[in-house]
């Protein structure tokens, strides 16, 4: 019996990847679980932020000083996140441009965050329990983690790429943007610097895409592996004699406990990765502005040095 | 020892066998086609496009209806708090300035009052002294006048007494000379003379 099951080797990756729902005859997936998740996440993002906006906005004059209050726990939670990102990330890096970029950068943060968190909800397993025939056909209209799909993260990174470079052109002018590719280096270094700068323009969004994809994938695979250990332990309890039953119990309890801990780590990763994506996009936007202003503008925080260090290194290389 | 090792090996071996065995059973009936972590283009590209489109839709809606309100709300509150703090600061400064002014004017008023009191006191004292001196002078004058009056009255009285006694003596002497002086008569004359003096 073992010979036959061994041939169907365990594949934890198959437990976390996208699932098909409908596809064309030649294999294009028109609707997949990730698309369903993206749709739900979009609706949730809209609901959460429109609700928060209604609560955070300045109320009518008749409320007196209370019109400045946010009187809702949920909206306060969102407000804390918004204010943290605005004050700790956007303001130090973007200065006067903070309010102009807040909508884009915070929308991308909440969009990714809600997608990441939705990926923590075991929608797929639930649906497959309710509809065993879907499991049999391996189809799923909604579920899994959309930000675990490299195409999704690439799409988001593409938007970030457009935002970074369009903002740069708007700030520096087309001439200034092109001049920026020389990193203020002397002309004889241009043959080296310019290709590096052009490459870095494209490497930045690629790194964004891969970072989010890899982080969301790795943790989920780890959890699947741990649960498969638990499954193996249960298998041993059921089918093995004596001592091995005990080992099976130990493995089941141990790996379940660790997987439980990893779940919370994953929650943290979901937040951190949404933050990192937003943070790096902000940094990349801030890199494309007039360099000579940096040393003098006190409105920029300490983070500015970090954000622009790269540009200055180029200048002194 | 040997048996223990053998036991551990067999347990490890059965665990290694068990994982794929359970997983294999769990996955039995799967449609086959195993996927890579990085999906094939045909499997993923629509999800990617959906992500871009949905993000842009979400962004457009939020940029129109949510973010302006949130930014305005936060800015309004910030400005309100800042202006309130500034107003409070200004009020505090004003209050401390007013207090200083008040204390200064109070001290001035106090000094003024003291000066006035001192002046009044001095004036009073000088007036008292003046009045005292005047009173003393008056009293002395009065006394001197009284003494002079007394002296004058005394002199007048003495003068009167002298003239009267002279007249009396003359009269008495005349009467005495007109008659025989008896003892009873003498007594009677004396009485009459005295009655005449009175």
Short mmCIF file of C-alpha atoms in Angstrom, two decimals:
data_model
loop_
_atom_site.label_atom_id
_atom_site.label_comp_id
_atom_site.label_asym_id
_atom_site.label_seq_id
_atom_site.Cartn_x
_atom_site.Cartn_y
_atom_site.Cartn_z
CA UNK A 1 0.00 0.00 0.00
CA UNK A 2 2.82 2.36 0.91
CA UNK A 3 4.34 1.87 -2.48
CA UNK A 4 1.26 3.31 -4.14
CA UNK A 5 0.86 6.31 -1.82
CA UNK A 6 4.56 7.14 -2.10
CA UNK A 7 4.14 7.69 -5.81
CA UNK A 8 1.57 10.41 -5.02
CA UNK A 9 4.22 12.45 -3.25
CA UNK A 10 3.16 15.21 -0.87
CA UNK A 11 3.09 18.56 -2.60
CA UNK A 12 2.55 21.43 -0.12
CA UNK A 13 2.79 23.95 -2.96
CA UNK A 14 -0.41 22.60 -4.49
CA UNK A 15 -2.17 23.60 -1.25
CA UNK A 16 -1.34 27.29 -1.54
CA UNK A 17 -1.36 28.10 -5.25
CA UNK A 18 -4.19 29.60 -7.27
CA UNK A 19 -7.12 27.40 -8.26
CA UNK A 20 -8.98 27.45 -11.57
CA UNK A 21 -12.71 28.17 -11.83
CA UNK A 22 -13.36 28.69 -15.53
CA UNK A 23 -10.89 28.56 -18.38
CA UNK A 24 -10.91 28.76 -22.15
CA UNK A 25 -10.43 25.66 -24.28
CA UNK A 26 -6.75 26.39 -24.79
CA UNK A 27 -6.10 26.75 -21.06
CA UNK A 28 -6.37 30.49 -20.21
CA UNK A 29 -7.80 30.86 -16.71
CA UNK A 30 -10.58 33.44 -17.10
CA UNK A 31 -11.72 33.19 -13.51
CA UNK A 32 -9.67 31.78 -10.68
CA UNK A 33 -9.78 31.78 -6.89
CA UNK A 34 -7.41 34.74 -6.78
CA UNK A 35 -9.72 36.83 -8.95
CA UNK A 36 -12.58 36.08 -6.55
CA UNK A 37 -10.38 37.08 -3.63
CA UNK A 38 -9.28 40.28 -5.35
CA UNK A 39 -12.92 41.19 -5.91
CA UNK A 40 -13.86 40.55 -2.27
CA UNK A 41 -10.76 42.43 -1.08
CA UNK A 42 -11.63 45.39 -3.31
CA UNK A 43 -15.16 45.55 -1.93
CA UNK A 44 -13.81 45.25 1.63
CA UNK A 45 -11.22 47.98 1.01
CA UNK A 46 -13.93 50.27 -0.31
CA UNK A 47 -16.26 49.51 2.59
CA UNK A 48 -13.60 49.91 5.26
CA UNK A 49 -12.19 53.17 3.92
CA UNK A 50 -15.51 54.76 2.97
CA UNK A 51 -16.80 53.97 6.45
CA UNK A 52 -13.62 55.33 8.04
CA UNK A 53 -13.83 58.46 5.88
CA UNK A 54 -17.41 59.09 6.98
CA UNK A 55 -16.31 58.86 10.60
CA UNK A 56 -13.00 60.73 10.34
CA UNK A 57 -14.27 63.66 8.28
CA UNK A 58 -14.97 66.96 10.01
CA UNK A 59 -18.58 66.94 11.18
CA UNK A 60 -21.14 69.74 10.87
CA UNK A 61 -20.65 73.00 12.76
CA UNK A 62 -23.55 72.13 15.05
CA UNK A 63 -21.42 69.54 16.86
CA UNK A 64 -19.07 72.22 18.14
CA UNK A 65 -15.64 70.93 19.02
CA UNK A 66 -16.91 67.34 18.80
CA UNK A 67 -16.94 67.66 15.00
CA UNK A 68 -13.20 66.96 15.04
CA UNK A 69 -13.61 63.65 16.86
CA UNK A 70 -13.60 60.17 15.35
CA UNK A 71 -16.21 58.35 17.37
CA UNK A 72 -15.97 54.77 16.17
CA UNK A 73 -13.56 52.10 17.29
CA UNK A 74 -13.19 50.66 13.81
CA UNK A 75 -12.58 54.05 12.21
CA UNK A 76 -10.12 54.93 14.98
CA UNK A 77 -8.16 51.78 14.19
CA UNK A 78 -7.98 52.77 10.52
CA UNK A 79 -7.10 56.34 11.51
CA UNK A 80 -4.21 55.17 13.67
CA UNK A 81 -2.80 53.22 10.74
CA UNK A 82 -3.29 56.16 8.36
CA UNK A 83 -1.70 58.64 10.76
CA UNK A 84 1.22 56.32 11.48
CA UNK A 85 2.05 55.85 7.81
CA UNK A 86 1.48 59.54 7.07
CA UNK A 87 3.63 60.81 9.95
CA UNK A 88 6.37 58.17 9.99
CA UNK A 89 6.75 57.37 6.30
CA UNK A 90 5.12 59.92 4.02
CA UNK A 91 6.00 63.17 5.78
CA UNK A 92 9.72 62.43 6.35
CA UNK A 93 10.17 61.33 2.74
CA UNK A 94 7.74 63.43 0.75
CA UNK A 95 7.48 66.58 2.86
CA UNK A 96 5.16 69.02 1.13
CA UNK A 97 3.98 66.37 -1.33
CA UNK A 98 2.53 64.21 1.50
CA UNK A 99 -1.13 65.08 0.98
CA UNK A 100 -0.83 64.68 -2.78
CA UNK A 101 0.51 61.12 -2.47
CA UNK A 102 -1.50 60.02 0.56
CA UNK A 103 -4.49 58.69 -1.43
CA UNK A 104 -2.36 56.53 -3.74
CA UNK A 105 0.11 55.20 -1.19
CA UNK A 106 -2.49 54.46 1.48
CA UNK A 107 -4.87 52.87 -1.01
CA UNK A 108 -2.10 50.53 -2.12
CA UNK A 109 -1.33 49.80 1.54
CA UNK A 110 -4.91 48.91 2.45
CA UNK A 111 -5.48 47.04 -0.82
CA UNK A 112 -2.45 44.80 -0.19
CA UNK A 113 -3.16 44.50 3.54
CA UNK A 114 -6.74 43.39 3.05
CA UNK A 115 -5.68 40.95 0.32
CA UNK A 116 -2.98 39.55 2.61
CA UNK A 117 -5.40 39.20 5.53
CA UNK A 118 -8.09 37.68 3.32
CA UNK A 119 -5.46 35.08 2.38
CA UNK A 120 -5.32 34.06 6.03
CA UNK A 121 -9.00 33.11 5.95
CA UNK A 122 -9.34 29.43 4.99
CA UNK A 123 -12.01 30.14 2.36
CA UNK A 124 -10.74 27.44 0.01
CA UNK A 125 -10.80 24.66 2.60
CA UNK A 126 -14.21 25.77 3.78
CA UNK A 127 -15.67 25.81 0.29
CA UNK A 128 -14.17 22.41 -0.50
CA UNK A 129 -15.74 20.99 2.65
CA UNK A 130 -19.15 22.37 1.65
CA UNK A 131 -18.79 21.46 -2.03
CA UNK A 132 -16.76 18.21 -2.24
CA UNK A 133 -17.39 18.04 -5.99
CA UNK A 134 -15.37 21.27 -6.42
CA UNK A 135 -12.52 19.64 -4.55
CA UNK A 136 -12.80 16.62 -6.80
CA UNK A 137 -12.54 18.79 -9.90
CA UNK A 138 -9.99 21.04 -8.20
CA UNK A 139 -11.91 24.18 -8.97
CA UNK A 140 -12.56 27.17 -6.72
CA UNK A 141 -14.31 30.50 -7.42
CA UNK A 142 -12.76 32.34 -4.48
CA UNK A 143 -10.08 31.72 -1.87
CA UNK A 144 -6.32 31.32 -1.39
CA UNK A 145 -4.10 34.41 -1.26
CA UNK A 146 -4.19 36.77 -4.21
CA UNK A 147 -0.95 38.50 -3.18
CA UNK A 148 0.71 35.08 -3.37
CA UNK A 149 0.25 35.24 -7.15
CA UNK A 150 3.32 36.68 -8.91
CA UNK A 151 1.08 38.14 -11.64
CA UNK A 152 -0.98 40.03 -9.08
CA UNK A 153 2.09 41.40 -7.28
CA UNK A 154 3.61 42.23 -10.66
CA UNK A 155 0.45 44.16 -11.56
CA UNK A 156 0.63 46.11 -8.31
CA UNK A 157 4.35 46.71 -8.80
CA UNK A 158 3.62 47.93 -12.33
CA UNK A 159 1.23 50.51 -10.87
CA UNK A 160 3.92 51.47 -8.34
CA UNK A 161 6.41 51.73 -11.23
CA UNK A 162 4.11 54.10 -13.10
CA UNK A 163 3.50 56.16 -9.98
CA UNK A 164 7.20 56.39 -9.10
CA UNK A 165 8.31 57.47 -12.56
CA UNK A 166 5.36 59.71 -13.44
CA UNK A 167 5.78 61.47 -10.10
CA UNK A 168 9.47 61.82 -10.86
CA UNK A 169 8.84 63.33 -14.28
CA UNK A 170 6.24 65.68 -12.81
CA UNK A 171 8.63 66.78 -10.09
CA UNK A 172 11.81 67.08 -12.15
CA UNK A 173 10.44 67.70 -15.62
CA UNK A 174 11.28 65.30 -18.44
CA UNK A 175 14.75 66.83 -18.85
CA UNK A 176 15.44 66.67 -15.14
CA UNK A 177 14.19 63.09 -15.03
CA UNK A 178 16.59 62.07 -17.80
CA UNK A 179 19.39 64.06 -16.19
CA UNK A 180 18.67 62.19 -12.96
CA UNK A 181 19.75 58.97 -14.71
CA UNK A 182 23.31 60.31 -14.68
CA UNK A 183 23.11 60.62 -10.88
CA UNK A 184 25.05 63.92 -11.10
CA UNK A 185 28.20 61.96 -11.87
CA UNK A 186 31.01 63.38 -14.05
CA UNK A 187 30.42 62.66 -17.76
CA UNK A 188 33.13 60.02 -18.11
CA UNK A 189 31.34 57.78 -15.58
CA UNK A 190 28.07 58.00 -17.50
CA UNK A 191 28.68 54.84 -19.53
CA UNK A 192 28.59 52.92 -16.25
CA UNK A 193 26.10 55.00 -14.25
CA UNK A 194 23.39 55.45 -16.84
CA UNK A 195 22.84 51.72 -17.54
CA UNK A 196 22.87 51.06 -13.79
CA UNK A 197 20.31 53.80 -13.17
CA UNK A 198 18.10 52.58 -16.03
CA UNK A 199 18.33 49.02 -14.73
CA UNK A 200 17.54 50.18 -11.20
CA UNK A 201 14.44 51.92 -12.47
CA UNK A 202 13.12 48.51 -13.52
CA UNK A 203 14.69 46.46 -10.74
CA UNK A 204 12.85 48.45 -8.07
CA UNK A 205 9.32 47.35 -9.09
CA UNK A 206 10.52 43.82 -9.86
CA UNK A 207 11.93 43.62 -6.33
CA UNK A 208 8.62 44.92 -4.97
CA UNK A 209 6.70 42.22 -6.85
CA UNK A 210 9.02 39.37 -5.85
CA UNK A 211 9.26 40.45 -2.21
CA UNK A 212 5.50 40.47 -1.67
CA UNK A 213 4.97 37.26 -3.64
CA UNK A 214 7.78 35.37 -1.88
CA UNK A 215 6.82 36.46 1.62
CA UNK A 216 3.17 35.57 1.18
CA UNK A 217 4.04 32.22 -0.41
CA UNK A 218 6.75 31.05 1.97
CA UNK A 219 4.77 31.43 5.18
CA UNK A 220 1.74 29.70 3.74
CA UNK A 221 3.83 26.79 2.48
CA UNK A 222 5.43 26.49 5.93
CA UNK A 223 2.00 26.26 7.52
CA UNK A 224 0.86 23.64 5.03
CA UNK A 225 4.00 21.60 5.72
CA UNK A 226 3.43 21.81 9.47
CA UNK A 227 -0.20 20.75 9.09
CA UNK A 228 0.86 17.89 6.83
CA UNK A 229 3.11 16.71 9.66
CA UNK A 230 0.06 16.82 11.89
CA UNK A 231 -1.81 14.82 9.26
CA UNK A 232 1.00 12.30 9.13
CA UNK A 233 0.87 12.03 12.92
CA UNK A 234 -2.85 11.32 12.78
CA UNK A 235 -2.18 8.71 10.08
CA UNK A 236 0.35 7.05 12.41
CA UNK A 237 -2.09 7.07 15.32
CA UNK A 238 -4.65 5.42 13.15
CA UNK A 239 -2.64 2.80 11.29
CA UNK A 240 0.55 2.09 13.27
CA UNK A 241 1.09 -0.14 16.31
CA UNK A 242 2.15 0.72 19.88
CA UNK A 243 5.01 3.13 20.29
CA UNK A 244 4.50 4.68 16.89
CA UNK A 245 0.98 5.72 17.89
CA UNK A 246 2.58 7.74 20.71
CA UNK A 247 5.07 9.35 18.36
CA UNK A 248 2.21 10.17 16.02
CA UNK A 249 0.36 11.90 18.86
CA UNK A 250 3.48 13.86 19.77
CA UNK A 251 4.05 14.95 16.18
CA UNK A 252 0.39 15.93 15.75
CA UNK A 253 0.23 18.04 18.90
CA UNK A 254 3.68 19.58 18.37
CA UNK A 255 3.31 20.57 14.74
CA UNK A 256 -0.23 21.87 15.31
CA UNK A 257 1.06 24.08 18.13
CA UNK A 258 3.89 25.40 15.96
CA UNK A 259 1.55 25.95 13.01
CA UNK A 260 -0.73 27.91 15.36
CA UNK A 261 2.23 30.12 16.30
CA UNK A 262 3.23 30.51 12.66
CA UNK A 263 -0.31 31.69 11.93
CA UNK A 264 0.25 34.72 14.13
CA UNK A 265 3.65 35.27 12.56
CA UNK A 266 1.83 35.23 9.22
CA UNK A 267 -0.61 37.85 10.45
CA UNK A 268 2.39 40.01 11.25
CA UNK A 269 3.94 39.29 7.87
CA UNK A 270 0.66 40.29 6.19
CA UNK A 271 0.91 43.69 7.88
CA UNK A 272 4.65 44.10 7.44
CA UNK A 273 4.62 43.27 3.75
CA UNK A 274 1.80 45.71 3.02
CA UNK A 275 3.78 48.30 4.96
CA UNK A 276 7.06 47.48 3.23
CA UNK A 277 5.49 47.74 -0.22
CA UNK A 278 4.08 51.16 0.67
CA UNK A 279 7.27 52.25 2.41
CA UNK A 280 9.53 51.33 -0.51
CA UNK A 281 7.21 52.90 -3.06
CA UNK A 282 7.37 56.09 -0.98
CA UNK A 283 11.15 55.91 -0.82
CA UNK A 284 11.40 55.38 -4.57
CA UNK A 285 9.09 58.33 -5.22
CA UNK A 286 11.13 60.51 -2.87
CA UNK A 287 14.38 59.59 -4.64
CA UNK A 288 13.19 61.32 -7.78
CA UNK A 289 13.21 64.92 -6.60
CA UNK A 290 15.61 67.83 -6.61
CA UNK A 291 18.73 66.66 -4.85
CA UNK A 292 20.17 69.98 -3.81
CA UNK A 293 17.17 70.61 -1.54
CA UNK A 294 17.80 67.64 0.69
CA UNK A 295 20.48 68.95 2.95
CA UNK A 296 18.57 72.11 3.76
CA UNK A 297 14.96 71.12 4.08
CA UNK A 298 14.33 70.67 7.77
CA UNK A 299 10.81 69.42 7.12
CA UNK A 300 12.38 66.12 6.02
CA UNK A 301 13.06 63.80 8.93
CA UNK A 302 16.01 61.63 9.76
CA UNK A 303 14.60 59.01 7.40
CA UNK A 304 15.51 61.27 4.55
CA UNK A 305 19.17 60.44 4.90
CA UNK A 306 18.35 56.79 4.56
CA UNK A 307 16.05 57.32 1.61
CA UNK A 308 18.45 59.43 -0.36
CA UNK A 309 21.66 57.77 0.68
CA UNK A 310 21.61 55.81 -2.51
CA UNK A 311 21.40 58.86 -4.68
CA UNK A 312 24.22 60.57 -2.85
CA UNK A 313 26.42 57.52 -3.04
CA UNK A 314 25.99 57.62 -6.77
CA UNK A 315 27.00 61.22 -6.79
CA UNK A 316 30.19 60.50 -4.88
CA UNK A 317 31.01 57.19 -6.54
CA UNK B 1 21.27 0.70 22.75
CA UNK B 2 21.09 -1.10 19.49
CA UNK B 3 17.41 -1.81 19.93
CA UNK B 4 16.72 1.82 20.85
CA UNK B 5 18.51 3.04 17.74
CA UNK B 6 16.67 0.58 15.64
CA UNK B 7 13.40 1.75 17.19
CA UNK B 8 14.17 5.43 16.49
CA UNK B 9 15.15 4.67 12.93
CA UNK B 10 11.98 2.74 12.35
CA UNK B 11 9.90 5.60 13.86
CA UNK B 12 11.68 8.17 11.72
CA UNK B 13 11.24 6.00 8.69
CA UNK B 14 7.57 5.52 9.30
CA UNK B 15 7.13 9.28 9.80
CA UNK B 16 8.85 9.91 6.49
CA UNK B 17 6.59 7.42 4.85
CA UNK B 18 3.54 8.73 6.67
CA UNK B 19 3.79 12.33 5.43
CA UNK B 20 3.52 11.53 1.75
CA UNK B 21 1.09 8.76 2.50
CA UNK B 22 -1.37 11.10 4.24
CA UNK B 23 -0.79 13.90 1.81
CA UNK B 24 -1.19 11.55 -1.08
CA UNK B 25 -4.49 10.30 0.26
CA UNK B 26 -5.62 13.86 0.89
CA UNK B 27 -4.77 14.81 -2.66
CA UNK B 28 -6.22 11.68 -4.23
CA UNK B 29 -8.82 12.45 -6.80
CA UNK B 30 -7.02 15.65 -7.74
CA UNK B 31 -7.27 16.66 -11.35
CA UNK B 32 -3.60 15.92 -11.79
CA UNK B 33 -1.83 18.94 -13.31
CA UNK B 34 0.51 20.02 -10.50
CA UNK B 35 1.31 23.71 -10.39
CA UNK B 36 4.53 25.54 -9.85
CA UNK B 37 4.78 28.32 -7.24
CA UNK B 38 5.11 30.70 -10.15
CA UNK B 39 2.04 29.93 -12.18
CA UNK B 40 2.06 29.53 -15.94
CA UNK B 41 1.21 32.62 -17.94
CA UNK B 42 -2.14 31.20 -19.02
CA UNK B 43 -3.08 30.57 -15.38
CA UNK B 44 -2.03 33.85 -13.85
CA UNK B 45 -2.20 36.66 -16.32
CA UNK B 46 -5.93 37.34 -15.90
CA UNK B 47 -5.53 37.53 -12.16
CA UNK B 48 -2.78 40.09 -12.68
CA UNK B 49 -4.93 42.18 -15.01
CA UNK B 50 -7.84 41.92 -12.58
CA UNK B 51 -5.58 43.15 -9.78
CA UNK B 52 -4.54 46.19 -11.79
CA UNK B 53 -8.09 47.02 -12.90
CA UNK B 54 -9.61 46.50 -9.45
CA UNK B 55 -6.89 48.50 -7.78
CA UNK B 56 -7.41 51.39 -10.18
CA UNK B 57 -11.18 51.26 -9.64
CA UNK B 58 -10.75 51.15 -5.86
CA UNK B 59 -8.20 53.94 -6.03
CA UNK B 60 -10.45 56.12 -8.22
CA UNK B 61 -13.45 55.67 -5.92
CA UNK B 62 -11.44 56.27 -2.76
CA UNK B 63 -9.55 59.21 -4.25
CA UNK B 64 -12.90 60.79 -5.06
CA UNK B 65 -14.98 59.93 -2.01
CA UNK B 66 -12.77 58.81 0.89
CA UNK B 67 -9.31 60.35 0.90
CA UNK B 68 -10.27 64.01 0.53
CA UNK B 69 -12.58 63.64 3.54
CA UNK B 70 -9.96 61.80 5.58
CA UNK B 71 -7.17 64.24 4.70
CA UNK B 72 -9.42 67.23 5.38
CA UNK B 73 -10.66 65.70 8.63
CA UNK B 74 -7.14 65.03 9.88
CA UNK B 75 -5.84 68.42 8.72
CA UNK B 76 -8.83 70.24 10.21
CA UNK B 77 -8.28 68.56 13.53
CA UNK B 78 -4.55 69.24 13.41
CA UNK B 79 -5.13 72.89 12.57
CA UNK B 80 -7.80 73.18 15.23
CA UNK B 81 -5.50 71.73 17.88
CA UNK B 82 -2.59 73.84 16.69
CA UNK B 83 -4.66 77.04 16.68
CA UNK B 84 -6.10 76.19 20.09
CA UNK B 85 -2.64 75.62 21.49
CA UNK B 86 -1.41 78.84 19.93
CA UNK B 87 -4.42 80.73 21.29
CA UNK B 88 -3.86 79.24 24.72
CA UNK B 89 -0.20 80.21 24.54
CA UNK B 90 -1.11 83.75 23.52
CA UNK B 91 -3.73 83.96 26.26
CA UNK B 92 -1.22 82.73 28.80
CA UNK B 93 1.30 85.29 27.65
CA UNK B 94 -1.35 87.99 27.74
CA UNK B 95 -2.42 86.92 31.20
CA UNK B 96 1.11 86.93 32.52
CA UNK B 97 1.66 90.34 30.95
CA UNK B 98 -1.57 91.62 32.48
CA UNK B 99 -0.56 90.19 35.82
CA UNK B 100 2.79 91.90 35.57
CA UNK B 101 1.11 95.14 34.61
CA UNK B 102 -1.36 94.79 37.44
CA UNK B 103 1.35 94.06 39.95
CA UNK B 104 3.33 96.98 38.70
CA UNK B 105 0.40 99.37 38.90
CA UNK B 106 -0.54 97.95 42.27
CA UNK B 107 2.96 98.61 43.56
CA UNK B 108 2.81 102.08 42.05
CA UNK B 109 -0.56 102.74 43.67
CA UNK B 110 0.73 101.45 46.95
CA UNK B 111 3.78 103.74 46.75
CA UNK B 112 1.54 106.61 45.77
CA UNK B 113 -0.77 105.96 48.66
CA UNK B 114 2.16 105.71 51.04
CA UNK B 115 3.47 108.97 49.71
CA UNK B 116 0.08 110.56 50.15
CA UNK B 117 -0.23 109.20 53.66
CA UNK B 118 3.26 110.42 54.48
CA UNK B 119 2.50 113.83 53.06
CA UNK B 120 -0.79 114.02 54.94
CA UNK B 121 0.91 112.93 58.12
CA UNK B 122 3.63 115.50 57.68
CA UNK B 123 1.09 118.16 56.90
CA UNK B 124 -0.96 117.15 59.89
CA UNK B 125 2.04 117.17 62.15
CA UNK B 126 3.13 120.58 60.99
CA UNK B 127 -0.43 121.82 61.35
CA UNK B 128 -0.63 120.40 64.84
CA UNK B 129 2.67 121.94 65.74
CA UNK B 130 1.59 125.23 64.26
CA UNK B 131 -1.70 125.10 66.10
CA UNK B 132 0.04 124.11 69.30
CA UNK B 133 2.45 126.98 68.95
CA UNK B 134 -0.39 129.33 68.17
CA UNK B 135 -2.36 128.03 71.11
CA UNK B 136 0.60 128.45 73.36
CA UNK B 137 1.09 131.97 72.12
CA UNK B 138 -2.62 132.65 72.54
CA UNK B 139 -2.61 131.17 75.97
CA UNK B 140 0.43 133.20 76.92
CA UNK B 141 -1.19 136.34 75.51
CA UNK B 142 -4.39 135.54 77.31
CA UNK B 143 -2.54 134.91 80.51
CA UNK B 144 -0.56 138.13 80.12
CA UNK B 145 -3.74 140.06 79.40
CA UNK B 146 -5.47 138.46 82.35
CA UNK B 147 -2.54 139.29 84.57
CA UNK B 148 -2.54 142.86 83.23
CA UNK B 149 -6.30 143.07 83.80
CA UNK B 150 -5.86 141.69 87.28
CA UNK B 151 -3.06 144.16 87.86
CA UNK B 152 -5.16 147.00 86.49
CA UNK B 153 -8.19 145.93 88.54
CA UNK B 154 -5.96 145.64 91.60
CA UNK B 155 -4.53 149.06 90.96
CA UNK B 156 -8.03 150.45 90.37
CA UNK B 157 -9.31 148.78 93.49
CA UNK B 158 -6.40 150.08 95.50
CA UNK B 159 -6.91 153.52 94.03
CA UNK B 160 -10.61 153.27 94.86
CA UNK B 161 -9.78 152.00 98.32
CA UNK B 162 -7.37 154.87 98.81
CA UNK B 163 -9.79 157.55 97.64
CA UNK B 164 -12.67 155.98 99.56
CA UNK B 165 -10.65 155.53 102.71
CA UNK B 166 -9.46 159.14 102.42
CA UNK B 167 -13.00 160.38 102.00
CA UNK B 168 -14.14 158.11 104.82
CA UNK B 169 -11.33 159.22 107.05
CA UNK B 170 -12.14 162.84 106.34
CA UNK B 171 -15.84 162.27 107.04
CA UNK B 172 -15.07 160.22 110.14
CA UNK B 173 -12.61 162.82 111.35
CA UNK B 174 -15.16 165.65 110.70
CA UNK B 175 -17.84 163.75 112.63
CA UNK B 176 -15.43 163.02 115.43
CA UNK B 177 -14.41 166.59 115.66
CA UNK B 178 -18.10 167.78 115.70
CA UNK B 179 -19.00 165.86 118.88
CA UNK B 180 -17.84 164.54 122.24
CA UNK B 181 -16.46 161.19 121.78
CA UNK B 182 -18.10 158.70 124.29
CA UNK B 183 -17.37 155.14 124.55
CA UNK B 184 -20.76 154.15 123.35
CA UNK B 185 -20.68 156.90 120.78
CA UNK B 186 -17.32 155.83 119.57
CA UNK B 187 -18.60 152.36 119.00
CA UNK B 188 -21.61 153.78 117.25
CA UNK B 189 -19.52 156.01 115.11
CA UNK B 190 -17.30 153.22 114.12
CA UNK B 191 -20.34 151.15 113.15
CA UNK B 192 -21.82 154.05 111.26
CA UNK B 193 -18.49 154.68 109.56
CA UNK B 194 -18.21 151.10 108.54
CA UNK B 195 -21.76 151.08 107.34
CA UNK B 196 -20.88 154.13 105.34
CA UNK B 197 -17.87 152.38 103.82
CA UNK B 198 -20.07 149.56 102.70
#
